[in-house]
Amino acid sequence: MVSKRAHTNYLPTVFTIFGITGDLAKRKLIPAIYHLYCHGLLPEEIHFVGVGRRDLSLGDYGEMIKQSVTYAEGKVDADKLASFAALFSYVEGDIKSPKAYADIGQEIAKRDKDCGHGHQTVFYLAVAPQMFIRIIEHLKEASLTGPCYELGIKGKIVIEKPFGHSVESARQLSEAVMTYADEEQIYRMDHYLGKETVQNILLFRFTNPVINDSWNPEAIDHIQITASEDIGVEDRAGYYDSSGALRDMIQSHCLALATLVMMDEPMSLNSADIHRRKVEMLQTFSLDSNPAESAVRAQYDGYRAIETVAEHSVTETFAAMQLKSSHPRWKDVPIFIRTGKRMAQKETNIAIHFAPCKSDICKAVGIRTEPNVLNIRVQPMEGIGLLLYAKKPGFSIETEQVYMNFTYQTEFTDEQPSPYERLIHDVIIGDQSLFPTTEEVMEQWRIVQPVLDAWSDQALPMHSYAPGEDGPQAAHDLIGQWHDSTWTAGVGKQMNSDAQ
Ligand SMILES: NC(=O)c1ccc[n+]([C@@H]2O[C@H](COP(=O)([O-])OP(=O)(O)OC[C@H]3O[C@@H](n4cnc5c(N)ncnc54)[C@H](OP(=O)(O)O)[C@@H]3O)[C@@H](O)[C@H]2O)c1
């Protein structure tokens, strides 16, 4: 964890959470904020205002905050927990009513008065996406997002994924949001971008010459991204059935990973330079050919039997696609992406498949080697592994596959911040590097929209797969067309068990 009070821009802050009684706030936000609090990674003057509809006494509300922390942490220091809970106040109100905003305004004014100075304001929208525009509109009308006149900082607005449902709805959402707020005020939460391994991608690529020098089409044959879950849709079936694998995972998380892996080196690590390079990269991506040939969808057996899933649901629980890039460096390197529920294992990994061995020695002595694979494991057992060949001990000339493996868990003993801790901290200090911009989100929708359109008229097949399988055969056929390639799930599995 970063050292205490490592940052100088800890401004006095009033941090409002819409949806404080909801699942996200209870499971993720409150525990993450508690961690930041325990590590001294919050401004000394910070106050949290929770907003919800429920009629909660101050005592009940305090108990709810404490329970969220103990549920996530187990046993915690009672005094510390009590002082943490005292940082929270509650506004009971309906998001649709101006009164709620007047009450929030009063809470902010009270802090300003008590402290004798203004505060920066943060508004975290942990509510259903349909409410985003209305809240932002009300905040603006109540003058809550204008600049704090002493600090000169406009109110920050944090919104949760999904950022739209299609290219058109994302455009409408962005336009509506931009009517009431500027880009610099908007922080879109994609928790994947807060993961250590994901943040490491750029540094790993650009600080290691051995990697940077081999990041080219001569050395790299193709790139794979897998984001699979071994569990099903569970209690998210209601939301998931209106979304599906492509929208839920590929449009956001997987394309963000592909961008980090392939973008050009930014001029610096400041937010504007990173985002410029990301947009440039995203603009080069498109489906390899047409949706019939470059995309696969499937549903796991039993999905439609789930109570909250429509009887004849045509929502995919698995999606795979082949992308290409028009970037001069990457135009001959295909990118294969797949994601699914109820698959063989839970893993998110990026597999860089290098070109086959061209050595004359191998040919001369008849050694057959598979191409090297660099495996960036986002989860579980975050780390990086490299699949290599080594001589087998003994008198014969034989090689065997070996794994060079680095895991965060074994290499770094310091506690790692969770993605939500990292991202909430960045919101407070005003670092937008890890938050997708409007342009990025729009590009991501542009890339997947042809597939969504093709799937919506139901002319293309919906494949099926048994729970616990490695996805449908059609996805293996998709990748198999490229140099007889196969998905690299096994490498991740092997590396995970080695590291445990
Ligand atoms: N849960 C997750 O793991 C997760 C993960 C990623 C993204 N997200 C996103 O995060 C957001 C919140 O998800 P969630 O799972 O926390 O939802 P949730 O459990 O249904 O909670 C919704 C919250 O909104 C409040 N609310 C609803 N209508 C309101 C109104 N008219 N006025 C005031 N408050 C109102 C509810 O308050 P009451 O309790 O008083 O009704 C509750 O606190 C969604 O956009 C979701 O897509 C969630």
XYZ file of C-alpha atoms and ligand atoms in Angstrom:
548
model
C 0.000 0.000 0.000
C 1.221 3.559 -0.716
C 2.653 5.323 2.290
C 0.349 7.341 4.502
C -0.649 10.763 3.232
C 1.457 10.164 0.145
C -0.396 12.785 -1.835
C -0.422 16.501 -1.468
C -3.751 17.132 -3.153
C -5.949 15.865 -0.337
C -8.497 18.636 -0.335
C -11.265 18.979 2.228
C -13.998 16.835 0.720
C -17.693 16.088 1.054
C -18.279 12.751 -0.667
C -21.928 11.918 -1.412
C -22.987 8.370 -2.264
C -26.357 7.957 -3.988
C -27.516 4.396 -3.315
C -25.732 3.989 0.049
C -28.162 1.202 1.015
C -27.565 -0.763 -2.203
C -25.485 -3.835 -2.909
C -22.528 -2.035 -4.496
C -22.160 0.450 -1.645
C -22.387 -2.251 1.007
C -20.112 -4.827 -0.601
C -17.541 -2.640 -2.322
C -17.622 1.078 -1.642
C -17.887 1.259 2.155
C -15.210 -1.461 2.747
C -12.892 0.235 0.223
C -13.323 3.612 1.906
C -12.639 1.984 5.279
C -9.343 0.608 3.978
C -8.334 4.030 2.704
C -9.267 5.454 6.096
C -7.161 2.867 7.968
C -4.154 3.542 5.725
C -4.357 7.306 6.073
C -5.225 7.649 2.406
C -8.151 10.024 2.812
C -8.055 13.777 3.272
C -7.946 14.708 6.945
C -11.136 16.646 6.422
C -13.595 14.348 4.696
C -17.247 13.666 5.288
C -19.536 11.130 3.592
C -23.202 11.745 2.884
C -25.227 8.643 2.044
C -28.480 9.011 0.116
C -31.238 6.402 0.091
C -35.000 6.062 0.266
C -35.144 4.030 3.423
C -36.263 5.520 6.699
C -33.158 4.879 8.799
C -32.458 6.235 12.265
C -28.957 7.556 12.831
C -28.286 4.463 14.948
C -29.514 2.051 12.249
C -27.494 3.866 9.639
C -24.318 3.721 11.739
C -24.915 -0.001 12.270
C -25.315 -0.499 8.523
C -21.957 1.199 7.854
C -20.280 -0.916 10.529
C -21.845 -4.120 9.224
C -20.618 -3.431 5.702
C -17.074 -3.176 7.027
C -17.228 -6.207 9.311
C -18.879 -8.282 6.590
C -15.942 -7.559 4.286
C -13.153 -7.530 6.893
C -14.142 -9.957 9.605
C -12.975 -8.766 13.027
C -12.072 -5.079 13.198
C -10.993 -2.648 15.879
C -14.217 -1.355 17.483
C -12.914 2.149 18.243
C -11.575 2.612 14.755
C -14.852 1.383 13.290
C -16.844 3.774 15.464
C -14.724 6.766 14.432
C -15.055 5.690 10.801
C -18.859 5.386 11.032
C -18.961 8.883 12.557
C -17.720 10.256 9.221
C -21.055 9.314 7.613
C -24.362 11.157 7.670
C -27.590 10.141 5.946
C -30.041 11.940 3.710
C -33.318 10.121 3.321
C -34.881 11.168 0.057
C -36.085 10.349 -3.391
C -33.559 10.950 -6.136
C -36.378 12.278 -8.299
C -37.282 14.997 -5.845
C -35.499 18.403 -5.622
C -35.835 18.200 -1.835
C -33.137 15.508 -1.646
C -30.681 17.883 -3.322
C -31.626 20.745 -1.029
C -30.884 18.416 1.917
C -27.551 17.364 0.435
C -26.736 21.043 -0.126
C -27.447 21.688 3.543
C -25.104 18.887 4.571
C -22.325 20.399 2.447
C -23.020 23.910 3.746
C -22.890 22.590 7.318
C -19.403 21.132 6.736
C -18.255 24.367 5.127
C -19.532 26.324 8.102
C -18.156 23.940 10.751
C -14.711 23.909 9.132
C -14.668 27.584 8.196
C -13.822 26.866 4.551
C -15.201 25.284 1.383
C -14.948 21.632 0.346
C -14.557 19.878 -2.950
C -17.625 17.770 -3.692
C -17.789 14.228 -5.055
C -21.077 12.551 -6.066
C -20.919 8.787 -6.494
C -23.910 7.454 -8.457
C -24.253 3.896 -7.115
C -27.763 3.578 -8.521
C -29.425 2.181 -11.646
C -28.096 3.804 -14.866
C -31.569 5.107 -15.792
C -31.196 7.558 -12.905
C -27.839 9.029 -13.912
C -29.092 11.900 -16.072
C -31.809 12.906 -13.665
C -29.372 13.066 -10.747
C -26.798 15.078 -12.688
C -29.527 17.461 -13.861
C -30.762 17.969 -10.285
C -27.220 18.444 -8.989
C -26.639 21.160 -11.549
C -29.983 22.850 -10.784
C -29.164 22.824 -7.082
C -25.754 24.400 -7.909
C -23.971 21.493 -6.228
C -21.531 20.695 -9.033
C -20.309 24.225 -9.695
C -16.803 25.110 -8.554
C -16.187 25.498 -4.853
C -15.210 29.166 -4.954
C -12.319 28.816 -2.500
C -10.789 25.726 -4.095
C -11.850 26.447 -7.682
C -12.674 22.779 -8.262
C -15.918 21.669 -9.868
C -17.942 18.872 -8.285
C -16.844 15.412 -9.418
C -19.406 12.871 -10.610
C -18.672 9.153 -10.508
C -20.823 6.871 -12.626
C -20.907 3.109 -12.667
C -20.895 0.832 -15.677
C -22.843 0.201 -17.955
C -22.190 3.437 -19.864
C -25.033 2.873 -22.337
C -26.619 -0.145 -23.992
C -25.642 0.548 -27.611
C -23.709 3.126 -29.561
C -26.844 5.265 -29.807
C -27.843 5.092 -26.142
C -24.225 5.723 -25.088
C -24.175 8.805 -27.317
C -27.438 10.047 -25.803
C -26.166 9.416 -22.275
C -22.897 11.238 -22.993
C -24.644 14.189 -24.594
C -27.083 14.466 -21.719
C -24.308 14.231 -19.130
C -22.247 16.838 -20.994
C -25.203 19.241 -20.917
C -24.788 19.474 -17.180
C -21.130 18.661 -16.553
C -17.709 18.856 -18.217
C -15.543 15.889 -19.137
C -13.128 16.794 -16.349
C -15.938 16.255 -13.815
C -16.914 12.762 -14.971
C -15.250 9.618 -13.586
C -16.522 6.388 -15.185
C -15.831 3.395 -12.977
C -14.457 0.373 -14.801
C -13.100 -1.549 -11.824
C -10.901 -3.684 -14.113
C -8.743 -0.636 -14.699
C -8.077 -0.406 -10.960
C -6.501 -3.871 -10.808
C -2.747 -3.931 -10.191
C -2.012 -6.211 -13.134
C -3.915 -3.965 -15.498
C -2.114 -0.881 -14.256
C 1.127 -2.786 -14.694
C 0.589 -3.440 -18.413
C 1.996 -0.137 -19.658
C 4.907 -0.080 -17.212
C 5.737 -3.702 -17.922
C 5.766 -3.058 -21.665
C 7.703 0.185 -21.671
C 10.181 -0.275 -18.816
C 11.495 -3.662 -19.945
C 13.480 -3.341 -23.184
C 13.363 -7.101 -23.678
C 9.583 -6.885 -23.829
C 9.315 -3.533 -25.582
C 11.699 -4.612 -28.347
C 9.702 -7.740 -29.084
C 6.329 -5.949 -29.146
C 6.043 -6.013 -32.921
C 4.372 -8.081 -35.667
C 7.592 -9.897 -36.554
C 7.744 -11.363 -33.057
C 4.030 -11.599 -32.194
C 1.706 -13.950 -34.058
C -1.582 -13.061 -32.384
C -3.102 -11.843 -29.127
C -5.773 -13.536 -27.034
C -7.893 -12.171 -24.229
C -9.998 -14.506 -22.092
C -12.327 -13.358 -19.328
C -14.153 -16.439 -18.088
C -16.184 -17.210 -14.977
C -16.849 -20.655 -13.583
C -20.021 -19.415 -11.902
C -23.271 -18.559 -13.690
C -25.288 -15.364 -13.593
C -26.462 -16.174 -10.032
C -28.378 -13.292 -8.438
C -27.532 -10.879 -11.275
C -29.751 -12.721 -13.757
C -32.271 -9.863 -13.989
C -29.607 -7.359 -15.009
C -27.611 -9.842 -17.067
C -30.517 -11.008 -19.199
C -30.966 -7.462 -20.506
C -27.260 -7.106 -21.142
C -25.367 -10.263 -22.171
C -21.700 -11.183 -22.372
C -20.763 -8.841 -25.201
C -22.089 -5.706 -23.518
C -21.180 -6.760 -19.990
C -17.563 -7.730 -20.612
C -16.226 -7.193 -24.131
C -17.453 -3.654 -24.790
C -15.808 -2.405 -21.606
C -13.257 -4.590 -19.810
C -11.870 -6.690 -22.681
C -11.477 -3.820 -25.117
C -9.809 -1.771 -22.396
C -7.286 -4.593 -21.937
C -6.654 -4.892 -25.694
C -6.043 -1.154 -25.851
C -3.464 -1.186 -23.056
C -1.647 -4.100 -24.646
C -1.430 -2.538 -28.103
C -1.404 1.265 -27.728
C 1.658 3.317 -28.579
C 3.856 4.656 -25.805
C 2.305 7.791 -24.320
C 4.401 10.987 -24.172
C 4.117 10.831 -20.383
C 2.085 9.047 -17.745
C -0.212 11.985 -17.247
C -3.889 11.416 -17.810
C -4.262 13.425 -21.046
C -1.313 11.710 -22.755
C -2.511 8.227 -21.782
C -6.058 8.913 -22.974
C -4.805 10.362 -26.276
C -2.932 7.143 -27.038
C -5.857 4.973 -25.953
C -8.280 6.725 -28.272
C -5.803 6.504 -31.156
C -5.540 2.757 -30.609
C -9.267 2.170 -30.207
C -9.897 4.014 -33.461
C -7.884 1.360 -35.309
C -9.917 -1.642 -34.067
C -12.709 -3.271 -36.038
C -14.247 -6.691 -36.447
C -12.033 -8.872 -38.640
C -14.675 -9.448 -41.312
C -18.433 -9.726 -40.754
C -20.301 -10.870 -37.622
C -21.159 -14.255 -39.169
C -17.477 -15.068 -39.633
C -15.777 -13.116 -36.850
C -18.113 -13.464 -33.862
C -19.633 -16.352 -31.908
C -22.385 -16.300 -29.309
C -23.615 -19.074 -27.067
C -25.763 -19.781 -24.041
C -24.965 -22.330 -21.357
C -27.413 -25.195 -20.916
C -29.835 -24.412 -18.129
C -29.600 -20.617 -18.390
C -33.223 -20.217 -19.507
C -34.426 -22.275 -16.562
C -33.295 -19.569 -14.121
C -36.321 -17.957 -12.528
C -35.556 -14.338 -13.444
C -34.462 -15.179 -17.005
C -36.989 -14.905 -19.843
C -38.262 -18.311 -20.967
C -37.112 -17.788 -24.557
C -34.163 -15.561 -23.717
C -31.774 -14.896 -26.595
C -29.152 -13.351 -24.320
C -25.682 -14.755 -24.846
C -23.758 -15.954 -21.791
C -20.679 -16.455 -23.966
C -19.241 -14.234 -26.690
C -16.090 -14.461 -28.761
C -14.785 -12.295 -31.543
C -11.839 -11.746 -33.816
C -10.684 -8.165 -34.207
C -8.144 -6.555 -36.467
C -6.305 -3.273 -36.190
C -5.444 -0.797 -38.929
C -2.473 0.456 -36.876
C 0.644 0.082 -39.094
C 2.348 -1.994 -36.395
C -0.553 -4.327 -35.751
C -2.283 -4.733 -39.106
C -1.200 -8.363 -39.491
C -1.772 -9.382 -35.870
C -5.297 -10.616 -35.058
C -6.838 -10.174 -31.635
C -9.125 -12.901 -30.291
C -11.406 -12.091 -27.369
C -13.761 -14.413 -25.497
C -15.780 -14.176 -22.341
C -18.378 -16.382 -20.727
C -20.189 -17.587 -17.641
C -20.190 -21.180 -16.329
C -16.960 -21.995 -18.135
C -14.225 -24.410 -17.149
C -12.397 -21.964 -14.896
C -12.407 -18.443 -13.559
C -9.630 -16.491 -15.179
C -8.896 -13.263 -16.934
C -5.748 -13.393 -18.925
C -4.045 -11.797 -21.865
C -1.979 -14.264 -23.853
C 0.607 -12.886 -26.244
C 1.383 -15.679 -28.690
C 4.789 -15.225 -30.245
C 5.769 -16.362 -33.731
C 7.005 -19.954 -34.182
C 10.667 -20.764 -33.604
C 12.740 -20.209 -36.739
C 16.008 -21.653 -35.412
C 18.008 -23.883 -37.757
C 19.311 -25.844 -34.757
C 15.795 -26.951 -33.847
C 15.186 -28.109 -37.393
C 18.550 -29.847 -37.608
C 18.088 -31.930 -34.451
C 14.373 -32.401 -34.965
C 13.231 -30.500 -31.880
C 9.661 -29.338 -32.201
C 8.692 -26.360 -30.104
C 5.369 -24.645 -29.689
C 5.535 -20.844 -29.864
C 6.362 -18.943 -26.681
C 3.409 -17.426 -24.848
C 3.500 -14.465 -22.496
C 0.575 -14.689 -20.129
C -0.559 -11.594 -18.259
C -2.910 -12.901 -15.581
C -5.377 -10.306 -14.401
C -7.071 -12.813 -12.091
C -6.717 -15.051 -10.197
C -3.096 -15.194 -8.977
C -2.303 -11.867 -10.634
C 1.038 -11.932 -12.324
C 2.905 -12.669 -15.506
C 4.177 -15.967 -16.851
C 6.236 -16.883 -19.849
C 5.967 -20.237 -21.525
C 9.454 -21.252 -22.694
C 11.435 -24.350 -23.600
C 14.391 -25.754 -21.692
C 16.621 -28.759 -22.201
C 15.450 -31.783 -20.287
C 18.189 -33.025 -17.910
C 19.923 -36.145 -19.183
C 21.996 -37.391 -22.087
C 19.485 -36.906 -24.872
C 18.735 -33.628 -26.640
C 15.145 -33.090 -25.711
C 13.315 -29.969 -24.604
C 10.380 -29.510 -22.309
C 7.981 -26.640 -21.710
C 8.764 -24.613 -18.591
C 7.017 -21.632 -17.011
C 8.788 -18.548 -15.789
C 6.265 -17.230 -13.377
C 5.871 -14.085 -11.331
C 2.893 -13.505 -9.042
C 2.048 -10.364 -7.134
C 1.080 -12.435 -4.132
C 4.499 -14.050 -3.695
C 6.692 -11.221 -4.991
C 5.220 -8.248 -3.164
C 4.403 -8.623 0.484
C 2.801 -5.172 0.836
C -0.964 -5.194 1.004
C -2.414 -4.292 -2.386
C -5.240 -1.806 -2.669
C -8.435 -3.266 -4.119
C -9.588 -1.794 -7.461
C -12.301 0.228 -5.718
C -9.811 1.609 -3.189
C -7.473 2.669 -5.933
C -10.188 4.263 -8.054
C -11.974 6.048 -5.193
C -8.618 7.431 -4.106
C -7.960 8.674 -7.659
C -11.327 10.408 -7.749
C -10.520 12.219 -4.515
C -7.090 13.373 -5.699
C -8.432 14.184 -9.192
C -6.393 11.738 -11.285
C -8.464 10.650 -14.302
C -5.853 8.319 -15.880
C -7.758 5.139 -15.012
C -11.233 6.327 -16.006
C -12.504 5.871 -19.583
C -13.295 9.133 -21.360
C -16.389 9.779 -23.480
C -14.350 9.247 -26.658
C -13.041 5.900 -25.446
C -16.477 4.658 -24.454
C -17.922 5.720 -27.817
C -15.127 3.952 -29.698
C -15.717 0.788 -27.675
C -19.398 0.834 -28.615
C -18.535 1.485 -32.279
C -16.403 -1.670 -32.326
C -19.075 -4.014 -30.930
C -22.172 -2.433 -32.480
C -22.049 -4.386 -35.799
C -22.136 -7.616 -33.795
C -25.007 -6.401 -31.586
C -26.945 -5.426 -34.716
C -26.325 -8.762 -36.393
C -27.322 -10.693 -33.279
C -30.470 -8.664 -32.700
C -32.276 -10.014 -35.766
C -31.620 -13.621 -34.677
C -30.413 -14.738 -38.120
C -27.064 -15.911 -36.738
C -26.854 -19.083 -34.623
C -26.964 -19.130 -30.844
C -24.641 -21.986 -29.899
C -24.823 -23.837 -26.622
C -22.308 -25.283 -24.185
C -22.482 -27.442 -21.126
C -21.726 -25.727 -17.803
C -18.075 -26.334 -16.928
C -17.018 -26.622 -20.557
C -14.482 -24.326 -22.185
C -17.161 -22.556 -24.267
C -18.817 -23.744 -27.490
C -17.033 -25.582 -30.301
C -17.720 -22.638 -32.632
C -15.335 -20.475 -30.578
C -12.584 -23.102 -30.907
C -13.246 -23.169 -34.654
C -12.993 -19.364 -34.775
C -9.496 -19.291 -33.322
C -8.483 -22.532 -35.056
C -8.726 -20.831 -38.423
C -5.662 -18.802 -37.483
C -2.589 -21.054 -37.738
C -4.446 -23.904 -35.977
C -4.364 -21.856 -32.763
C -6.126 -22.843 -29.558
C -7.332 -20.792 -26.603
C -4.731 -20.681 -23.849
C -6.838 -21.443 -20.794
C -4.579 -24.343 -19.848
C -1.510 -22.130 -19.511
C -3.283 -19.942 -17.003
C -4.404 -22.994 -15.065
C -0.936 -24.515 -14.996
C 0.606 -21.263 -13.864
C -1.998 -20.772 -11.185
C -1.396 -24.181 -9.665
C 2.384 -23.714 -9.832
C 2.081 -20.514 -7.885
C -0.166 -21.876 -5.147
N -23.652 -4.575 -7.262
C -22.547 -4.704 -7.944
O -21.691 -5.558 -7.667
C -22.276 -3.785 -9.116
C -21.108 -3.999 -9.878
C -20.821 -3.135 -10.936
C -21.673 -2.083 -11.215
N -22.815 -1.917 -10.477
C -23.674 -0.778 -10.806
O -23.845 0.017 -9.624
C -25.136 0.583 -9.589
C -25.837 0.189 -8.289
O -25.983 -1.231 -8.264
P -26.491 -1.999 -6.949
O -26.257 -3.435 -7.231
O -25.900 -1.419 -5.718
O -28.071 -1.705 -6.972
P -29.118 -1.934 -5.782
O -28.630 -2.921 -4.802
O -30.430 -2.179 -6.431
O -29.165 -0.527 -5.029
C -29.818 0.593 -5.582
C -29.709 1.769 -4.644
O -30.383 2.866 -5.248
C -31.261 3.445 -4.298
N -32.411 4.010 -4.977
C -33.158 3.436 -5.951
N -34.126 4.276 -6.330
C -34.001 5.398 -5.575
C -34.710 6.622 -5.498
N -35.754 6.892 -6.296
N -34.290 7.534 -4.612
C -33.234 7.289 -3.796
N -32.511 6.148 -3.842
C -32.903 5.221 -4.712
C -31.667 2.305 -3.412
O -32.126 2.835 -2.188
P -33.186 2.010 -1.279
O -32.403 0.864 -0.725
O -33.562 2.967 -0.213
O -34.295 1.572 -2.174
C -30.341 1.557 -3.282
O -29.533 2.181 -2.321
C -25.831 0.105 -10.866
O -25.625 1.062 -11.875
C -25.085 -1.175 -11.220
O -25.143 -1.446 -12.602
C -23.118 -2.744 -9.431
